[in-house]
Amino acid sequence: MRDRVLDELLNEGILLDPEAAELVLAQADPAAYVRSILASMTQHPLVLTADHVRAYSSIHPSAIPKVQVNPVLEELRKSPSVMARPKSSDIEIIHDITGNSTCEGTVNDFARCFNDRFKKIKKILSRRHELAGSLPVAKAVKYDREVRTIGMVSDWHNTKNGHKIIELEDDEGKCTVLIHKDSEYINESIVNDEVIGIVGKSTSKGDLLVLKELIRPDIPITNVMEQSDSTSSVAFMSDVHVGSNTFLHTEWNNMMHWLKTEGKDEIQYLVLPGDVVDGIGVFPGQEEELEIEDVFEQYRTLEELLKEVPDSIQILIQPGNHDAVRPAEPQPTFPKIISEIFDSSCMLIGNPCTMKLEGRRILTYHGRSLDDWISSVQGLTYENPLETMNEMLKRRHMAPLYGGKTPLAPEKEDHLVIDEIPDIFVTGHIHGAGIGMYKGVTTICASTWQSQTSFQKMHNFSPDPAILPVVHLGTGKAKIVDFS
Ligand SMILES: [Fe+2]
């Protein structure tokens, strides 16, 4: 329904920012609701924002969105986050927004963030020999010879003749690129706001660059995970969803028994990549699916459950979209009032977070953007999240698509660019499980500890719960320990 409503509004020239879209879509008749907001305004804004929606609903109380923002949660989400110190000196946090957020969401912030994305990915692409001597996009189209250029995709479409047109921009100008229907690249999926390299030749009129080669920043084929002398292993445990009535108590207890016995000597680090509790007010009607209705109690219960983890294991906890932190990515870690619930065996980190465990570089990202990738790129499915993670690595960006389900905070730096190549890349969120390898990077989808929810049932999706992926930090060997 979401897409149909947004398309209908777009056809009428009405644009909504992502937060406004969420508020509006909670209404019984979202399109009619937007029209009444606009009718109440003397001048129509270019983009309808969440502030416009809230201002309207404060004057028209009967029209307050059905998904009420919980005041406790709202307060929590605004309070500053605190990152606890690691107890082990073998943990190094390389990249994390916690304590460094500066964005106010202005147009300038967005421009600066996109500019940073462009610069970082252009730097990666510029190292490719195929793109040596690349020209600014507007200049490239003027040359009557084969040229190379690097730009950000501002838009694209398929033509009725079967060709593909890409609008490309850089910090100096723009140009139009044509992928001919007979080109080997015609079926390449293009994503708005991704940064790509083009080898091509201008048409005789000099207004269109015809693509010969499409180059993505990607991971070099020479990339390998070097062995180290570490003897430690790390386990990943995503989407625990404590507080939900579908939390898998028996499977959790079996896993905990394993951690305290067989796993005790093997596992030194336990990473929880987000949605550690089910939260409150995350989706309409959630209260009917909660076993614990108080968000603090959910975190206290999680802490109780984690107390069972042997002391020798360092726990790292990251937030996801169900957690009590700001929803916009990058997400800083938990506020003090929640971090105080956890003892020193738990280190709280942001989302995404790049860290080194005993020298091994790990990128852990909850994975909200998987929804947007899957709905936008043909061939990507909920059944194969590792394939979507490969697309992220190929484009060196976790969430290039702006305006989808993933709210993005325009920080002065784009924290979702994958500028350094990780040894291990982990996501969760969609409750799938698996281990893969993409050009020397171990990819992990870190399961869930919740059985099928009513929402998943409605969408005919079967999760892969109670699976614990484990990676040896020395050899890089990965395995699954199955408690399902
Ligand atoms: Fe999630």
XYZ file of C-alpha atoms and ligand atoms in Angstrom:
485
model
C 0.000 0.000 0.000
C 2.895 2.292 0.903
C 4.205 2.514 -2.673
C 0.731 2.953 -4.162
C -0.055 5.874 -1.846
C 3.322 7.544 -2.312
C 3.101 7.124 -6.097
C -0.395 8.593 -6.105
C 0.867 11.626 -4.170
C 3.961 11.940 -6.327
C 1.757 12.037 -9.422
C 0.056 15.038 -7.863
C 3.467 16.659 -7.324
C 3.421 16.033 -3.556
C 6.716 14.930 -1.994
C 6.997 13.648 1.564
C 10.111 13.255 3.650
C 10.534 9.725 5.101
C 9.361 10.614 8.635
C 6.294 12.446 7.291
C 5.528 9.416 5.125
C 5.579 7.131 8.187
C 3.170 9.436 10.067
C 0.856 9.807 7.104
C 0.828 6.110 6.237
C -0.479 5.360 9.738
C -3.725 7.129 8.780
C -6.818 5.289 7.589
C -6.750 7.239 4.291
C -3.189 8.595 3.905
C -3.761 10.395 0.580
C -6.882 12.201 1.834
C -5.017 13.104 5.016
C -2.157 14.696 3.021
C -4.643 16.619 0.888
C -6.307 18.042 4.012
C -2.912 19.110 5.397
C -2.134 20.889 2.128
C -5.610 22.465 2.034
C -4.902 23.984 5.462
C -1.740 25.707 4.174
C -1.570 29.068 2.467
C 1.529 28.054 0.513
C 2.467 24.510 -0.433
C 5.991 23.467 0.588
C 8.325 21.710 -1.864
C 8.509 18.733 0.493
C 5.969 17.927 3.185
C 7.914 17.263 6.391
C 7.073 15.514 9.665
C 6.887 18.981 11.311
C 4.114 19.973 8.876
C 2.204 16.783 9.756
C 2.639 17.322 13.483
C 1.639 20.999 13.258
C -1.544 19.975 11.426
C -2.373 17.173 13.866
C -1.934 19.540 16.844
C -4.668 21.797 15.401
C -6.810 18.839 14.321
C -6.555 16.452 17.285
C -8.968 13.995 15.722
C -6.407 13.489 12.988
C -3.495 12.526 15.242
C -1.696 9.611 13.566
C -2.676 6.196 14.872
C 0.942 5.311 15.647
C 1.384 7.526 18.662
C 4.933 8.500 19.465
C 5.475 7.216 22.968
C 6.663 10.173 25.105
C 9.010 7.944 27.155
C 10.591 6.587 24.004
C 10.777 10.036 22.415
C 12.570 11.396 25.490
C 14.962 8.434 25.463
C 15.703 8.896 21.802
C 16.656 12.529 22.377
C 18.975 11.939 25.327
C 22.726 11.732 24.679
C 24.248 8.312 24.190
C 27.254 7.063 26.058
C 29.688 4.484 24.822
C 31.037 2.270 27.567
C 34.726 1.496 27.602
C 35.752 -1.951 26.455
C 37.115 -4.165 29.177
C 39.462 -5.722 26.670
C 42.289 -3.777 25.039
C 41.870 -6.044 22.013
C 38.761 -4.111 20.983
C 39.304 -0.995 18.925
C 36.356 1.095 17.708
C 37.338 2.516 14.325
C 34.147 4.174 13.155
C 31.012 4.982 15.174
C 28.727 8.047 15.190
C 28.280 7.920 18.981
C 29.254 11.297 20.423
C 29.975 12.757 16.983
C 26.520 13.558 15.614
C 26.226 17.136 14.372
C 23.364 17.075 11.871
C 20.290 19.266 12.177
C 18.611 17.942 9.041
C 18.927 21.139 7.004
C 19.199 21.155 3.212
C 22.863 22.115 3.641
C 23.454 19.084 5.863
C 22.057 16.819 3.143
C 24.215 18.481 0.467
C 27.324 18.098 2.647
C 26.591 14.450 3.445
C 25.993 13.544 -0.228
C 29.123 15.435 -1.179
C 31.109 13.405 1.338
C 29.662 10.198 -0.105
C 30.639 11.279 -3.598
C 34.191 12.200 -2.580
C 34.815 8.989 -0.617
C 33.518 6.639 -3.323
C 35.136 8.670 -6.107
C 38.449 8.174 -4.314
C 37.918 4.400 -4.393
C 36.897 4.456 -8.072
C 39.828 6.690 -9.031
C 42.200 3.873 -8.003
C 40.739 1.689 -10.783
C 43.053 1.666 -13.806
C 40.005 1.657 -16.120
C 39.131 5.105 -14.769
C 42.612 6.668 -14.916
C 42.417 10.261 -16.187
C 38.672 10.552 -15.580
C 36.999 13.875 -16.403
C 34.182 15.783 -14.692
C 30.831 14.515 -16.037
C 29.855 17.721 -17.876
C 33.253 17.890 -19.603
C 33.351 14.193 -20.483
C 30.236 14.448 -22.644
C 31.812 17.202 -24.755
C 34.807 15.149 -25.994
C 34.732 13.342 -29.312
C 36.711 10.331 -28.049
C 36.477 7.577 -25.452
C 36.344 9.150 -22.001
C 36.156 8.129 -18.359
C 34.064 9.842 -15.736
C 32.751 9.330 -12.187
C 29.359 10.538 -10.968
C 26.438 10.003 -8.623
C 23.222 8.629 -10.127
C 20.516 11.284 -9.664
C 17.900 9.367 -11.651
C 17.492 6.577 -14.193
C 14.799 4.974 -16.331
C 14.271 2.400 -19.047
C 13.206 3.787 -22.420
C 10.363 2.325 -24.471
C 12.980 1.053 -26.968
C 14.649 -1.029 -24.277
C 17.637 1.246 -23.570
C 18.503 2.624 -20.152
C 19.072 6.307 -19.396
C 21.091 7.390 -16.362
C 21.346 10.963 -15.112
C 24.786 11.443 -13.602
C 26.031 14.304 -11.410
C 29.267 15.380 -9.812
C 30.226 18.475 -7.830
C 30.613 20.510 -11.035
C 27.789 19.489 -13.354
C 25.643 16.756 -14.839
C 25.331 14.588 -17.928
C 23.100 11.900 -19.399
C 24.402 8.381 -20.008
C 22.789 5.842 -22.321
C 23.112 2.076 -21.892
C 22.206 0.590 -25.258
C 19.711 -2.283 -25.188
C 22.389 -4.551 -26.737
C 25.010 -3.639 -24.125
C 26.206 -6.346 -21.739
C 25.324 -3.876 -18.940
C 21.658 -3.405 -19.903
C 20.417 -5.632 -17.069
C 22.646 -4.042 -14.422
C 20.483 -2.704 -11.624
C 21.074 0.975 -11.036
C 20.298 2.523 -7.662
C 19.646 6.216 -7.129
C 22.459 8.059 -5.326
C 25.037 5.320 -5.898
C 28.401 6.484 -7.239
C 29.592 4.796 -10.439
C 32.369 5.030 -12.977
C 31.680 5.183 -16.702
C 33.835 4.517 -19.733
C 31.991 5.806 -22.789
C 31.915 7.919 -25.894
C 29.792 10.927 -26.604
C 27.239 10.956 -29.424
C 28.001 13.241 -32.391
C 25.720 15.913 -30.908
C 27.751 15.866 -27.695
C 24.723 15.677 -25.404
C 24.746 12.001 -24.430
C 27.459 9.660 -23.238
C 27.031 6.143 -24.615
C 28.228 3.626 -22.031
C 30.913 1.155 -22.982
C 31.860 -0.010 -19.512
C 30.154 0.409 -16.131
C 32.557 0.327 -13.201
C 31.522 -0.088 -9.589
C 33.824 0.713 -6.652
C 33.476 -2.928 -5.502
C 36.032 -4.993 -3.544
C 39.269 -5.775 -5.452
C 39.446 -9.420 -6.545
C 42.876 -9.594 -4.895
C 41.336 -8.975 -1.454
C 41.867 -11.846 0.992
C 41.474 -12.321 4.708
C 45.035 -12.858 5.904
C 45.492 -15.405 8.694
C 46.559 -14.077 12.084
C 47.785 -15.724 15.282
C 44.557 -14.980 17.158
C 42.996 -18.030 18.772
C 39.707 -16.273 19.596
C 36.280 -16.593 18.018
C 33.385 -14.169 17.733
C 29.698 -15.143 17.736
C 26.922 -12.999 16.261
C 23.438 -12.922 17.738
C 21.054 -10.520 16.049
C 17.420 -9.530 16.610
C 16.956 -11.024 20.063
C 13.672 -9.071 20.446
C 13.388 -9.489 24.219
C 9.887 -8.486 25.296
C 8.108 -10.015 22.306
C 5.701 -12.884 22.983
C 7.458 -14.761 20.168
C 10.862 -14.685 21.955
C 12.254 -18.224 21.819
C 12.931 -19.060 25.490
C 13.792 -22.739 24.951
C 16.203 -22.139 22.056
C 17.789 -19.243 23.972
C 18.315 -21.464 27.026
C 19.876 -24.182 24.858
C 22.222 -21.633 23.287
C 23.147 -20.259 26.715
C 23.874 -23.776 27.985
C 26.193 -24.287 24.986
C 27.945 -20.945 25.670
C 28.538 -21.962 29.283
C 29.876 -25.399 28.364
C 31.268 -26.268 24.908
C 31.306 -22.683 23.650
C 33.004 -21.229 26.736
C 36.571 -21.823 25.614
C 35.811 -21.176 21.979
C 33.960 -17.824 22.089
C 35.657 -14.668 23.369
C 33.351 -12.059 21.828
C 29.577 -11.939 21.410
C 28.146 -9.251 19.099
C 24.419 -8.357 19.127
C 23.727 -6.433 15.871
C 20.532 -4.638 16.872
C 16.863 -5.089 17.754
C 18.043 -6.454 21.077
C 14.586 -5.757 22.510
C 11.208 -5.649 20.747
C 10.664 -2.036 21.879
C 7.349 -0.222 22.148
C 5.299 1.677 19.563
C 7.400 0.376 16.672
C 4.426 -0.754 14.593
C 0.622 -0.442 14.967
C -0.853 -3.016 17.340
C 2.568 -4.058 18.714
C 1.223 -4.027 22.290
C -0.754 -7.188 21.474
C 2.479 -9.029 20.648
C 4.421 -7.982 23.747
C 5.265 -10.178 26.693
C 6.918 -7.199 28.441
C 5.203 -3.859 27.814
C 7.732 -1.584 29.539
C 10.782 -0.767 27.435
C 13.069 -0.418 30.491
C 11.875 -3.777 31.718
C 12.728 -5.247 28.304
C 16.328 -3.994 28.636
C 16.515 -5.142 32.272
C 15.352 -8.605 31.184
C 17.975 -8.668 28.436
C 20.629 -7.748 31.008
C 19.411 -10.607 33.218
C 19.632 -13.010 30.275
C 23.127 -11.793 29.374
C 24.335 -12.187 32.980
C 24.429 -15.897 32.222
C 27.119 -15.386 29.558
C 30.495 -16.496 30.979
C 32.640 -13.590 32.254
C 35.408 -14.447 29.805
C 33.189 -13.332 26.898
C 33.061 -9.637 25.987
C 29.583 -8.624 24.784
C 29.062 -5.815 22.261
C 25.521 -4.456 21.843
C 24.374 -2.407 18.869
C 20.942 -0.777 18.391
C 18.487 -1.482 15.568
C 15.205 0.038 14.480
C 13.296 -1.538 17.424
C 15.674 -0.083 20.014
C 15.246 3.058 22.103
C 17.660 5.255 20.173
C 17.088 7.707 17.331
C 15.781 5.780 14.324
C 17.765 7.753 11.733
C 20.999 6.108 10.617
C 23.781 6.288 11.578
C 22.371 5.537 15.038
C 24.377 6.548 18.095
C 24.415 3.966 20.855
C 21.949 3.791 23.748
C 21.268 6.738 26.071
C 22.780 6.761 29.554
C 19.529 5.716 31.232
C 19.657 2.434 29.296
C 23.415 1.937 29.211
C 23.354 2.081 33.036
C 21.252 -1.079 33.029
C 24.180 -3.074 31.630
C 27.304 -4.021 33.542
C 30.905 -3.760 32.349
C 30.783 -7.050 30.453
C 28.627 -5.258 27.849
C 30.038 -2.621 25.558
C 27.430 -0.468 23.828
C 28.191 0.650 20.277
C 26.417 2.584 17.495
C 24.906 1.403 14.216
C 26.756 0.924 11.936
C 30.046 0.335 13.732
C 33.448 -0.632 12.410
C 35.662 -2.218 15.024
C 38.774 -4.308 15.263
C 38.698 -7.416 17.414
C 42.268 -8.629 17.909
C 43.178 -6.842 14.680
C 40.328 -8.337 12.645
C 38.202 -5.611 11.026
C 34.466 -6.128 11.545
C 31.685 -3.988 10.088
C 28.448 -4.575 11.929
C 25.240 -2.964 10.639
C 21.737 -3.785 11.843
C 20.506 -3.749 8.245
C 17.331 -1.667 8.061
C 18.217 -0.743 4.472
C 17.883 -4.386 3.380
C 14.135 -3.622 3.023
C 14.858 -0.801 0.574
C 17.424 -2.800 -1.409
C 15.027 -5.726 -1.761
C 12.093 -3.552 -2.832
C 14.204 -1.560 -5.330
C 16.625 -3.989 -6.939
C 15.305 -6.747 -9.139
C 16.435 -10.214 -8.121
C 17.111 -9.417 -4.456
C 14.921 -11.321 -2.015
C 14.282 -11.722 1.694
C 15.238 -15.378 1.300
C 18.819 -14.500 0.314
C 20.039 -11.542 2.398
C 23.696 -12.385 1.685
C 23.110 -11.477 -1.976
C 21.914 -8.031 -0.879
C 24.980 -7.625 1.319
C 27.130 -8.383 -1.745
C 25.375 -5.510 -3.549
C 26.270 -3.207 -0.630
C 29.918 -4.246 -0.871
C 29.878 -3.892 -4.667
C 28.616 -0.310 -4.337
C 30.640 0.346 -1.152
C 27.538 1.756 0.538
C 25.080 0.262 3.015
C 22.076 2.476 2.250
C 22.415 4.607 -0.893
C 18.655 4.900 -1.455
C 17.228 7.999 0.164
C 13.501 8.304 0.832
C 12.669 4.648 1.469
C 12.071 2.875 4.767
C 15.540 3.682 6.099
C 15.554 7.094 7.758
C 18.942 8.708 7.180
C 20.497 11.479 9.253
C 22.624 13.779 7.082
C 25.794 13.880 9.161
C 28.714 15.925 7.822
C 30.348 12.631 6.944
C 28.415 9.814 5.248
C 28.870 7.042 7.810
C 27.203 4.465 5.582
C 29.979 4.464 2.991
C 32.097 1.298 3.234
C 35.394 3.079 2.669
C 37.663 0.544 4.353
C 37.211 -3.100 3.390
C 36.088 -5.194 6.368
C 37.240 -8.765 6.991
C 33.770 -9.604 8.315
C 30.533 -7.834 7.384
C 27.485 -8.588 9.541
C 23.807 -7.633 9.311
C 20.565 -8.774 10.935
C 17.123 -7.180 10.722
C 15.385 -9.523 8.301
C 15.682 -12.570 10.556
C 17.466 -14.718 7.990
C 20.639 -16.645 8.748
C 23.645 -17.479 6.655
C 27.363 -17.227 6.056
C 28.867 -16.254 2.726
C 32.032 -14.949 1.150
C 32.283 -12.007 -1.242
C 35.731 -11.284 -2.695
C 37.551 -12.156 0.523
C 34.965 -10.584 2.863
C 33.072 -12.994 5.128
C 29.403 -12.004 5.076
C 27.068 -12.965 7.878
C 23.352 -12.656 8.361
C 22.948 -13.134 12.083
C 19.534 -14.802 12.565
C 17.010 -13.914 15.303
C 15.743 -15.267 18.635
C 12.098 -14.653 17.818
C 9.775 -17.071 15.970
C 7.569 -16.023 13.046
C 5.693 -12.793 13.817
C 2.153 -12.048 12.615
C 3.600 -9.495 10.173
C 5.937 -12.137 8.683
C 3.071 -14.622 8.532
C 0.978 -12.088 6.626
C 3.848 -11.673 4.126
C 4.464 -15.414 3.942
C 8.022 -15.044 5.229
C 9.649 -17.809 7.261
C 12.498 -16.627 9.465
C 15.638 -18.632 10.292
C 15.722 -18.275 14.080
C 18.037 -19.569 16.803
C 21.182 -19.851 14.680
C 24.519 -18.619 15.971
C 27.161 -17.788 13.325
C 30.708 -18.039 14.706
C 33.952 -16.815 13.084
C 37.479 -17.747 14.190
C 39.453 -14.511 14.267
C 42.751 -16.212 13.449
C 41.859 -18.480 10.544
C 38.755 -16.584 9.416
C 36.849 -19.871 9.290
C 33.128 -19.431 9.837
C 30.493 -21.891 11.006
C 26.893 -22.049 12.150
C 25.827 -23.421 15.523
C 22.166 -24.348 15.147
C 19.801 -24.206 18.135
C 16.594 -24.185 16.104
Fe 15.276 -4.641 12.605
